[in-house]
GROMACS .gro file of N, CA, C and O in nm:
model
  436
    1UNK      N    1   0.154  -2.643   2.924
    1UNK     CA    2   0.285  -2.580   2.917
    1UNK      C    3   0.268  -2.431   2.888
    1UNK      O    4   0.181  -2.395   2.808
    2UNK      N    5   0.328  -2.364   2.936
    2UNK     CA    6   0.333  -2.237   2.955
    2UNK      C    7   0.464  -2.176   2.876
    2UNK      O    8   0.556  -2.258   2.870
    3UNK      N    9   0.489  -2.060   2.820
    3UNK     CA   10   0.621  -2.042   2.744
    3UNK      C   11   0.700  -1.975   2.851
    3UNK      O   12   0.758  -1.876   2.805
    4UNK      N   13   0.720  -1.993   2.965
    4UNK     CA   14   0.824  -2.029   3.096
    4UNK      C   15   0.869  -2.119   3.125
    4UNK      O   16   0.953  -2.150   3.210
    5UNK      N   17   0.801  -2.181   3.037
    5UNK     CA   18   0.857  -2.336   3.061
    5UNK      C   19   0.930  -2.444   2.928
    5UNK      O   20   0.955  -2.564   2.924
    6UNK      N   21   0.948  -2.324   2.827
    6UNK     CA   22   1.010  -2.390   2.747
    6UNK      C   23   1.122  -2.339   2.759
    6UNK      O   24   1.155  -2.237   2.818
    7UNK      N   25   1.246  -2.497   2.638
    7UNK     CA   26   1.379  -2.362   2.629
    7UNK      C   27   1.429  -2.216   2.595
    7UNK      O   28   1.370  -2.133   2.526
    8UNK      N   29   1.524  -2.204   2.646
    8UNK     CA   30   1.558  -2.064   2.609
    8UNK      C   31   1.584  -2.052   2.488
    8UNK      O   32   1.565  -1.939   2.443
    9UNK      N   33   1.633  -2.153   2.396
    9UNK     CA   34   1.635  -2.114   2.281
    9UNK      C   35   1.474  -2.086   2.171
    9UNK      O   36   1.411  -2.021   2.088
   10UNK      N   37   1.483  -2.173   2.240
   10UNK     CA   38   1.321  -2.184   2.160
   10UNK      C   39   1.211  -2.021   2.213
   10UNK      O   40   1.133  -1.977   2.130
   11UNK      N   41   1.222  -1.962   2.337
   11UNK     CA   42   1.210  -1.876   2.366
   11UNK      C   43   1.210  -1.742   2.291
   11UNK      O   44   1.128  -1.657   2.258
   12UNK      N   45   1.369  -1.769   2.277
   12UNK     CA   46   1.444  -1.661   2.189
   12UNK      C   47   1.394  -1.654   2.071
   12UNK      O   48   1.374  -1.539   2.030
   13UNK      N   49   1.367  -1.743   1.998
   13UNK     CA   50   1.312  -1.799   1.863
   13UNK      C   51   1.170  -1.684   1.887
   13UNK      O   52   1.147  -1.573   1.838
   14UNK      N   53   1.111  -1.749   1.961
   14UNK     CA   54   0.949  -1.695   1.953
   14UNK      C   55   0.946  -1.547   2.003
   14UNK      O   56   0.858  -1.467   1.970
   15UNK      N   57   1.046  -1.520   2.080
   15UNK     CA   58   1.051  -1.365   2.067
   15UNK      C   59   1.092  -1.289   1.943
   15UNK      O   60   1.038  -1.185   1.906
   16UNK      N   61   1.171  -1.337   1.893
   16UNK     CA   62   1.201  -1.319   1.788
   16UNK      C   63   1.139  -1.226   1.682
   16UNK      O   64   1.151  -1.111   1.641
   17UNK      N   65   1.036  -1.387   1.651
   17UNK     CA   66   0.931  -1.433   1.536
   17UNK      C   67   0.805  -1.292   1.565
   17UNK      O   68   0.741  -1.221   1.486
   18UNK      N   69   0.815  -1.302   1.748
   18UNK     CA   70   0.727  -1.197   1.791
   18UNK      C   71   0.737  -1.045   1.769
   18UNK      O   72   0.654  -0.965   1.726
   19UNK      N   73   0.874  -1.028   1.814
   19UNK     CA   74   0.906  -0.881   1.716
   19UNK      C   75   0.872  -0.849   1.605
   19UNK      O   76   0.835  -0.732   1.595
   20UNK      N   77   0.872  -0.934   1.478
   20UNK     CA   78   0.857  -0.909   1.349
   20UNK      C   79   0.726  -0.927   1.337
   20UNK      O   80   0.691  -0.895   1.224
   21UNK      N   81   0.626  -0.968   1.411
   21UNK     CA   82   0.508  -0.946   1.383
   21UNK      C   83   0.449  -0.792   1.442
   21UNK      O   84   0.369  -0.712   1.393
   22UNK      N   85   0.524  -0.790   1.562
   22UNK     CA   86   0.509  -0.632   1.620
   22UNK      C   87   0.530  -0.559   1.450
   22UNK      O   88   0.451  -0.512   1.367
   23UNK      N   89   0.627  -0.573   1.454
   23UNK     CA   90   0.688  -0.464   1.322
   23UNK      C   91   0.573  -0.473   1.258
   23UNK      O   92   0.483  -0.395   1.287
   24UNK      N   93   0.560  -0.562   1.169
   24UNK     CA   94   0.486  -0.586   1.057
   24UNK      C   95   0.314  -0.545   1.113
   24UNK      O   96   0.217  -0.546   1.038
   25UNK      N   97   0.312  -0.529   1.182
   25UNK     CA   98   0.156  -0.525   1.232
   25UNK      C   99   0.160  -0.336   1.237
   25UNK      O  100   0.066  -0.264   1.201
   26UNK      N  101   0.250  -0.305   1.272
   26UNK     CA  102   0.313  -0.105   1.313
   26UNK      C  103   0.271  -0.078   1.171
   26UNK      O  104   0.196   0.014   1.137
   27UNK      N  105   0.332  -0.178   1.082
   27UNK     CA  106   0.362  -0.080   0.892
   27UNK      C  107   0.239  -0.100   0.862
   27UNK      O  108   0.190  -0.004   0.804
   28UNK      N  109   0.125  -0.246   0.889
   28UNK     CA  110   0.029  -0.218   0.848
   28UNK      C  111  -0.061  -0.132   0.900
   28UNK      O  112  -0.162  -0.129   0.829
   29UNK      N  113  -0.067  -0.065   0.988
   29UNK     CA  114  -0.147   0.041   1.081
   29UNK      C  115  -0.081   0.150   0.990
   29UNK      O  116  -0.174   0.206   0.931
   30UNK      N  117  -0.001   0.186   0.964
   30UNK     CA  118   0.066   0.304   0.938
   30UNK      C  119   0.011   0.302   0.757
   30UNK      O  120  -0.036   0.403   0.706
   31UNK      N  121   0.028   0.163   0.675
   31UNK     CA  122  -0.015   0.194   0.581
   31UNK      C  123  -0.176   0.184   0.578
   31UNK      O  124  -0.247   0.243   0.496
   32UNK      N  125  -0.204   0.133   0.640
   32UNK     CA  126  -0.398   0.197   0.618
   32UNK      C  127  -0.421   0.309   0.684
   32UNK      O  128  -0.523   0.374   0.660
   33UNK      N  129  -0.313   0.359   0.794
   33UNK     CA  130  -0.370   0.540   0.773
   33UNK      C  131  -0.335   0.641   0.644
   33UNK      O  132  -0.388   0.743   0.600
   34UNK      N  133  -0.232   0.571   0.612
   34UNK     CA  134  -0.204   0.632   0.479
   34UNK      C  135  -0.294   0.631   0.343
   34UNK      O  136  -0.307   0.724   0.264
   35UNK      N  137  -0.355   0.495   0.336
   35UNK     CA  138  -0.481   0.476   0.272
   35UNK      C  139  -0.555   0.583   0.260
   35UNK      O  140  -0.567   0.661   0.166
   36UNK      N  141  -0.636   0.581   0.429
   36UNK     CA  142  -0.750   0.626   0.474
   36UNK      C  143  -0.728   0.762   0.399
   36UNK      O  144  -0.812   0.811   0.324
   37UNK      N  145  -0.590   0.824   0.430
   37UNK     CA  146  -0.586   1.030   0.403
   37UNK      C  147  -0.616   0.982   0.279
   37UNK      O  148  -0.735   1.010   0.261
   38UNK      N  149  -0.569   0.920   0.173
   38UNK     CA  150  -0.629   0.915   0.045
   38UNK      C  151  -0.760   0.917  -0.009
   38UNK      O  152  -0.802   0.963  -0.115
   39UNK      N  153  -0.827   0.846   0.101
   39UNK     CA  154  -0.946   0.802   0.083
   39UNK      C  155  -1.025   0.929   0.074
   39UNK      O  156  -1.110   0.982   0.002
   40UNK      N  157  -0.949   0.954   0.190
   40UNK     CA  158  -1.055   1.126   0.242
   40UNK      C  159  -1.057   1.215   0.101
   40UNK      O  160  -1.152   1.269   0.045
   41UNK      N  161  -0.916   1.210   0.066
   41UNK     CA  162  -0.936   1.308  -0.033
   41UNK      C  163  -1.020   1.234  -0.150
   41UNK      O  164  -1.081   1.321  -0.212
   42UNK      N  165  -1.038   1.144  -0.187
   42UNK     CA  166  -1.115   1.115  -0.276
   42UNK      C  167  -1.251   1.135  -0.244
   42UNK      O  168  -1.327   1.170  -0.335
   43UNK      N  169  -1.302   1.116  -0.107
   43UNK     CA  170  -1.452   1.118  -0.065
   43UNK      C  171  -1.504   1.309  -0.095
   43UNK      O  172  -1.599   1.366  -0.148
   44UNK      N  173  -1.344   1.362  -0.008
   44UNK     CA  174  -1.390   1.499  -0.055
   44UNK      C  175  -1.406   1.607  -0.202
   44UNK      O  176  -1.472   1.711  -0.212
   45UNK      N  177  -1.329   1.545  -0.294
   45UNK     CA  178  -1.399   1.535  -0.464
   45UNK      C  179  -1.500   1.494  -0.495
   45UNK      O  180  -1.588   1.553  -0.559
   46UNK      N  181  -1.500   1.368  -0.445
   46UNK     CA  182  -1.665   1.304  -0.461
   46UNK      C  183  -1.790   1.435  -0.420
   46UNK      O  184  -1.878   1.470  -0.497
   47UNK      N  185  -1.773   1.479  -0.312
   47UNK     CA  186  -1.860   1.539  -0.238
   47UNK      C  187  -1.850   1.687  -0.281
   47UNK      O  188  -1.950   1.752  -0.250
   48UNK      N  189  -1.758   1.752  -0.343
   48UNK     CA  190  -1.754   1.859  -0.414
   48UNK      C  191  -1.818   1.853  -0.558
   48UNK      O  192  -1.829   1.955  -0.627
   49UNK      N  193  -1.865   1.715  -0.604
   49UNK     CA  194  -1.890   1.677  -0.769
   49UNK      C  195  -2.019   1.614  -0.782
   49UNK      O  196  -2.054   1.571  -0.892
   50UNK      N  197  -2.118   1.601  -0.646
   50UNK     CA  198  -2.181   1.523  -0.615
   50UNK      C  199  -2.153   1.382  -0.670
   50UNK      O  200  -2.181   1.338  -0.782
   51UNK      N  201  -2.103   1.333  -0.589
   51UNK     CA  202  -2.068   1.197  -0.667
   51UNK      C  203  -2.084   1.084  -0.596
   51UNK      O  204  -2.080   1.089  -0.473
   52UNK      N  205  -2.106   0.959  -0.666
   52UNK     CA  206  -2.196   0.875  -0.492
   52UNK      C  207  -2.102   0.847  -0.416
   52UNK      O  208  -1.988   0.853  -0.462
   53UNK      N  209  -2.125   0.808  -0.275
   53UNK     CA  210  -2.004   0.780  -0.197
   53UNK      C  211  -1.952   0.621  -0.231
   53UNK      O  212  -1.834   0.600  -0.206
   54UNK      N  213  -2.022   0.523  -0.278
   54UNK     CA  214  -1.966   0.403  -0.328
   54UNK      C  215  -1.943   0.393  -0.514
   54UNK      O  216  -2.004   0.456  -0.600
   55UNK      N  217  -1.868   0.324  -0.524
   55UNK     CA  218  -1.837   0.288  -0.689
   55UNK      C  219  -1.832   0.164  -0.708
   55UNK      O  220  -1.725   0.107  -0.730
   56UNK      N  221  -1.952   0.098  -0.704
   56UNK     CA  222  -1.952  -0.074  -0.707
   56UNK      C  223  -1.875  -0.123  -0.815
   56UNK      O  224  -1.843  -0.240  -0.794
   57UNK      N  225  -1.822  -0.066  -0.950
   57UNK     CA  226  -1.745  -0.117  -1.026
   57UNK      C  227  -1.623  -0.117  -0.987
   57UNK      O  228  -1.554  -0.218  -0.994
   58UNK      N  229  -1.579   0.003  -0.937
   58UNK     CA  230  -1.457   0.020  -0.935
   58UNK      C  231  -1.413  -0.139  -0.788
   58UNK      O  232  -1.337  -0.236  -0.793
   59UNK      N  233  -1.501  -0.090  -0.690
   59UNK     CA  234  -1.478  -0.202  -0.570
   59UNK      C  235  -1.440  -0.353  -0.636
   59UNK      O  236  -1.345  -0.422  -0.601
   60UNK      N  237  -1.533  -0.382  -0.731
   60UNK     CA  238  -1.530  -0.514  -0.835
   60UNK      C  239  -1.412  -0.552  -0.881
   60UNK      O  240  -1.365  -0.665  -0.871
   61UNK      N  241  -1.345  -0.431  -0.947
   61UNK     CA  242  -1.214  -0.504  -0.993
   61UNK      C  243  -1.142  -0.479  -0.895
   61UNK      O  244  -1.031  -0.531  -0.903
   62UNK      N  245  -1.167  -0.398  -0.774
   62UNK     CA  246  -1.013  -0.390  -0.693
   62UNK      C  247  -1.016  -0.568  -0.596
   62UNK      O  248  -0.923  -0.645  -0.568
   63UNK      N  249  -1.115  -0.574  -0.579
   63UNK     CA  250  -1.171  -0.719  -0.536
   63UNK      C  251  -1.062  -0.780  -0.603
   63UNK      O  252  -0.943  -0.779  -0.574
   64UNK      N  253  -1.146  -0.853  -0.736
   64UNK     CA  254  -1.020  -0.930  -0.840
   64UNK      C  255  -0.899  -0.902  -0.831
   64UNK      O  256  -0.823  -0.998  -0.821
   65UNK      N  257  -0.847  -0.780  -0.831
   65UNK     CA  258  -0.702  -0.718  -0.792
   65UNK      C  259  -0.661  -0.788  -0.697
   65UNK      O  260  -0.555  -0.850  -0.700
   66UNK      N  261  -0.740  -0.787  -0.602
   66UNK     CA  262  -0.646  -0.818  -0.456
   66UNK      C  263  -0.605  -0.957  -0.443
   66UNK      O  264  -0.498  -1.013  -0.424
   67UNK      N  265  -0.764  -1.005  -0.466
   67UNK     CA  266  -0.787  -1.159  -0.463
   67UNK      C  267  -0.636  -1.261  -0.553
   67UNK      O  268  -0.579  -1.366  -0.521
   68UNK      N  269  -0.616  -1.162  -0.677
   68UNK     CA  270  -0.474  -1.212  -0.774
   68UNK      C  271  -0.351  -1.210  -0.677
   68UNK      O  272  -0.270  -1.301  -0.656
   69UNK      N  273  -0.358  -1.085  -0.623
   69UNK     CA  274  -0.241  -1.022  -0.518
   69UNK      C  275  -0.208  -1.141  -0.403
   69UNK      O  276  -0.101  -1.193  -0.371
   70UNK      N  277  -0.348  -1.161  -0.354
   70UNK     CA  278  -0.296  -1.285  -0.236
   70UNK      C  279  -0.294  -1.414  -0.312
   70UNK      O  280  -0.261  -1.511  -0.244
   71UNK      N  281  -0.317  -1.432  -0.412
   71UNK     CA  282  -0.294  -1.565  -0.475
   71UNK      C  283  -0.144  -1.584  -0.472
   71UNK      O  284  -0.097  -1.677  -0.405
   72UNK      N  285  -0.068  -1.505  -0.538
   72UNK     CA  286   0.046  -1.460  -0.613
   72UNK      C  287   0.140  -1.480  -0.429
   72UNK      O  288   0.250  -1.531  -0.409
   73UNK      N  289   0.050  -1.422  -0.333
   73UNK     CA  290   0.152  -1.432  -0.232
   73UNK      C  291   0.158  -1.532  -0.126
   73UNK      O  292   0.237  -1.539  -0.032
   74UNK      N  293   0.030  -1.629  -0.166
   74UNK     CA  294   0.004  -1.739  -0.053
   74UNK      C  295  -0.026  -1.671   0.014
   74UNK      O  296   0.059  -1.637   0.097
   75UNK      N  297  -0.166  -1.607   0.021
   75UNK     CA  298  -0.204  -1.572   0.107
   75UNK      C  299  -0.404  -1.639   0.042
   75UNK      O  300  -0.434  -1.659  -0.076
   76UNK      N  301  -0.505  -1.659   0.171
   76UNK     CA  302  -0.594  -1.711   0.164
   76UNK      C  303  -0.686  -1.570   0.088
   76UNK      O  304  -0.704  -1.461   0.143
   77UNK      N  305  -0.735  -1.608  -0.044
   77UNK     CA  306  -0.767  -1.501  -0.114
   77UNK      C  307  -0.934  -1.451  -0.106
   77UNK      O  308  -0.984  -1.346  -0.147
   78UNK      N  309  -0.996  -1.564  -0.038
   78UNK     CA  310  -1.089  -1.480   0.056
   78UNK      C  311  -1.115  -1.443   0.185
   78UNK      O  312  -1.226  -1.429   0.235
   79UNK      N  313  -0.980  -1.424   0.253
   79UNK     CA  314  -0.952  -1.382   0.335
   79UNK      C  315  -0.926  -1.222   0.315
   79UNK      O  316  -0.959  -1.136   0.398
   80UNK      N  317  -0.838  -1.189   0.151
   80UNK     CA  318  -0.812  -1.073   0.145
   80UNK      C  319  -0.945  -1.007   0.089
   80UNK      O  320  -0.967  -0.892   0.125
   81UNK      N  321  -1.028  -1.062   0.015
   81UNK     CA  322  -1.171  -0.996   0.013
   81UNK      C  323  -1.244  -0.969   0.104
   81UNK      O  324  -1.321  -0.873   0.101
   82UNK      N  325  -1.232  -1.053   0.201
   82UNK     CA  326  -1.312  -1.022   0.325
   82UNK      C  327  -1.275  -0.867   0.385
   82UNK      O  328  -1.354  -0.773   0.388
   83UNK      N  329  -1.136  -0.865   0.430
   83UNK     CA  330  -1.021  -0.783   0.485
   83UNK      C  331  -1.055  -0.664   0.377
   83UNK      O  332  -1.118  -0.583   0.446
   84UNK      N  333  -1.046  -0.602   0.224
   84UNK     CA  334  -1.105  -0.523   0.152
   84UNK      C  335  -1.223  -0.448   0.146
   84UNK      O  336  -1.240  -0.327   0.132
   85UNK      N  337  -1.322  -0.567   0.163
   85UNK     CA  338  -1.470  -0.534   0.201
   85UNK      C  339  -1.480  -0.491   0.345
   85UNK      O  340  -1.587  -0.443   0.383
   86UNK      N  341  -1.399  -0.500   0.413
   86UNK     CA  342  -1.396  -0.397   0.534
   86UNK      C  343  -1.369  -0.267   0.544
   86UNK      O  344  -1.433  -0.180   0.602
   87UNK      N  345  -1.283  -0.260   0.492
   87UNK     CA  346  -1.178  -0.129   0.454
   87UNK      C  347  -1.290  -0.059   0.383
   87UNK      O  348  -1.341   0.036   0.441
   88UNK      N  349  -1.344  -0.099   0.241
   88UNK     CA  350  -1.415  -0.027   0.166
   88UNK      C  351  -1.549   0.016   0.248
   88UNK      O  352  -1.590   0.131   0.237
   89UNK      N  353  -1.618  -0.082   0.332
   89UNK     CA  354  -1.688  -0.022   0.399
   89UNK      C  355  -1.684   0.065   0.501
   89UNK      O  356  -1.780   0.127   0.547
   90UNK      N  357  -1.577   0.067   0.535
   90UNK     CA  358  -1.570   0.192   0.624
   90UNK      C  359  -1.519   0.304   0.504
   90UNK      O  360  -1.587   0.406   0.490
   91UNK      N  361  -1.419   0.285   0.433
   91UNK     CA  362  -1.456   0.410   0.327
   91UNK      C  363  -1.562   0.484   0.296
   91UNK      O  364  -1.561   0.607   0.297
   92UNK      N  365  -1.680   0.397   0.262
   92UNK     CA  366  -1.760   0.393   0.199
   92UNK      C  367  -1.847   0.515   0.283
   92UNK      O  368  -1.910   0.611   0.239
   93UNK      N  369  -1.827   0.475   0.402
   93UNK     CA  370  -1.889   0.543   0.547
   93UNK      C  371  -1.835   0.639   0.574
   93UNK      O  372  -1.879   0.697   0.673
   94UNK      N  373  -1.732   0.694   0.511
   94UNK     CA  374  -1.654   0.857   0.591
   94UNK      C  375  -1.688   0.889   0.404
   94UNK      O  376  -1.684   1.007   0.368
   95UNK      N  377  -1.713   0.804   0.320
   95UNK     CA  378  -1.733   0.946   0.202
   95UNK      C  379  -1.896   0.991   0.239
   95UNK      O  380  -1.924   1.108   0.262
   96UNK      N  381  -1.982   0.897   0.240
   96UNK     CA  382  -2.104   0.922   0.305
   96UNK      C  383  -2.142   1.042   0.426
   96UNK      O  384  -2.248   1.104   0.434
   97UNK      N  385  -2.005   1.054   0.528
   97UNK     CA  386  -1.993   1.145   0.643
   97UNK      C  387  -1.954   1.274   0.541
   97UNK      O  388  -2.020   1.377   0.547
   98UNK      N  389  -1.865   1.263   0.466
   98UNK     CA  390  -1.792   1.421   0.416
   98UNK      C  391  -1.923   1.464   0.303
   98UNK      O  392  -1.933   1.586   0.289
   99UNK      N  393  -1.990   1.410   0.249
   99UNK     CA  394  -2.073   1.461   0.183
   99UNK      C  395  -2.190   1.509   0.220
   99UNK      O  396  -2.260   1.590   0.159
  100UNK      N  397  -2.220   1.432   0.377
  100UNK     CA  398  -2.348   1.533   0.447
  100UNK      C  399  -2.331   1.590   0.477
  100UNK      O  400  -2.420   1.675   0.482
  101UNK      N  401  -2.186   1.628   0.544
  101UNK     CA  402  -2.107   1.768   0.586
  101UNK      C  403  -2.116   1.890   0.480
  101UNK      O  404  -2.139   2.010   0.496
  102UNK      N  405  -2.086   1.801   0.351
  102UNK     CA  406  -2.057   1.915   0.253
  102UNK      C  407  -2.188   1.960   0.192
  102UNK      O  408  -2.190   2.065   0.127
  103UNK      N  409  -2.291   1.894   0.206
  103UNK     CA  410  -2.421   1.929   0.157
  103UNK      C  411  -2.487   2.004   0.277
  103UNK      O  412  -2.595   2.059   0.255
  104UNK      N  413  -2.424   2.011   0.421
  104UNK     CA  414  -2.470   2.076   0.552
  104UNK      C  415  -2.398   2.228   0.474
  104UNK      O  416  -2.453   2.326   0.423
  105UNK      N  417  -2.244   2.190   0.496
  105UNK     CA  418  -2.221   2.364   0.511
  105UNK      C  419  -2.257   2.481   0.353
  105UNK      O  420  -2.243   2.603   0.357
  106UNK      N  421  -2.314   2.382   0.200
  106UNK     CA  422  -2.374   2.431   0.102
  106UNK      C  423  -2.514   2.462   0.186
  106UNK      O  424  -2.529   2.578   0.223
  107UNK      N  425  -2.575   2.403   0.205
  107UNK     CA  426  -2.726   2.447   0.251
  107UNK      C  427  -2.718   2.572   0.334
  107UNK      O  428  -2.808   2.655   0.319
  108UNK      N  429  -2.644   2.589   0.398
  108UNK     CA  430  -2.621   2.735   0.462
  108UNK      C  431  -2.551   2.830   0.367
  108UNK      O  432  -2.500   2.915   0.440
  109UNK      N  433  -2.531   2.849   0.280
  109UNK     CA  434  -2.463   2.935   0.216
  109UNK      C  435  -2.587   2.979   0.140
  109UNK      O  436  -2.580   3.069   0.056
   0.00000   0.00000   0.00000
């Protein structure tokens, strides 16, 4: 079965359901770029203070943080660690980028 071949109501339904995932999928793109500029600015303090580009403690409790967060929302809570430990690793990877930058354009000075 193909969804041409179901009812129209039921159709309507799943378009619906489909919009609001459109939506909801837009805010989360929009809020992890919003993240990310944060991020930057934190990587670029880091990198003005020499400071390492990871903070395994801090990652630790935001872990626990989250892991509470999707408990609290029915959501699969190592799913949201997984989903974190992504994010942080690519963090982890543009503070790593701004600090060889920033130790490139010090070495020339």
């Amino acid at each position: 079965m193909t969804t041409s071949d179901i009812d129209d109501s039921v159709g309507a339904e799943l378009n619906r359901l489909r919009e609001s995932i459109d939506n909801i999928d837009a805010a989360v793109v929009h809020m992890l770029a919003e993240r990310f500029k944060c991020t930057q600015q934190v990587g670029h303090l880091k990198a003005a203070h020499q400071l390492p580009p990871a903070d395994p403690a801090r990652e630790s409790r935001q872990i626990a943080r989250l892991r509470q967060l999707a408990e609290s929302a029915h959501l699969d809570p190592a799913f949201a660690e997984k989903l974190l430990n992504f994010i942080v690793a690519e963090v982890i990877r543009h503070h790593e980028r701004i600090a060889d930058e920033s130790a490139a354009n010090g070495a020339g000075e």
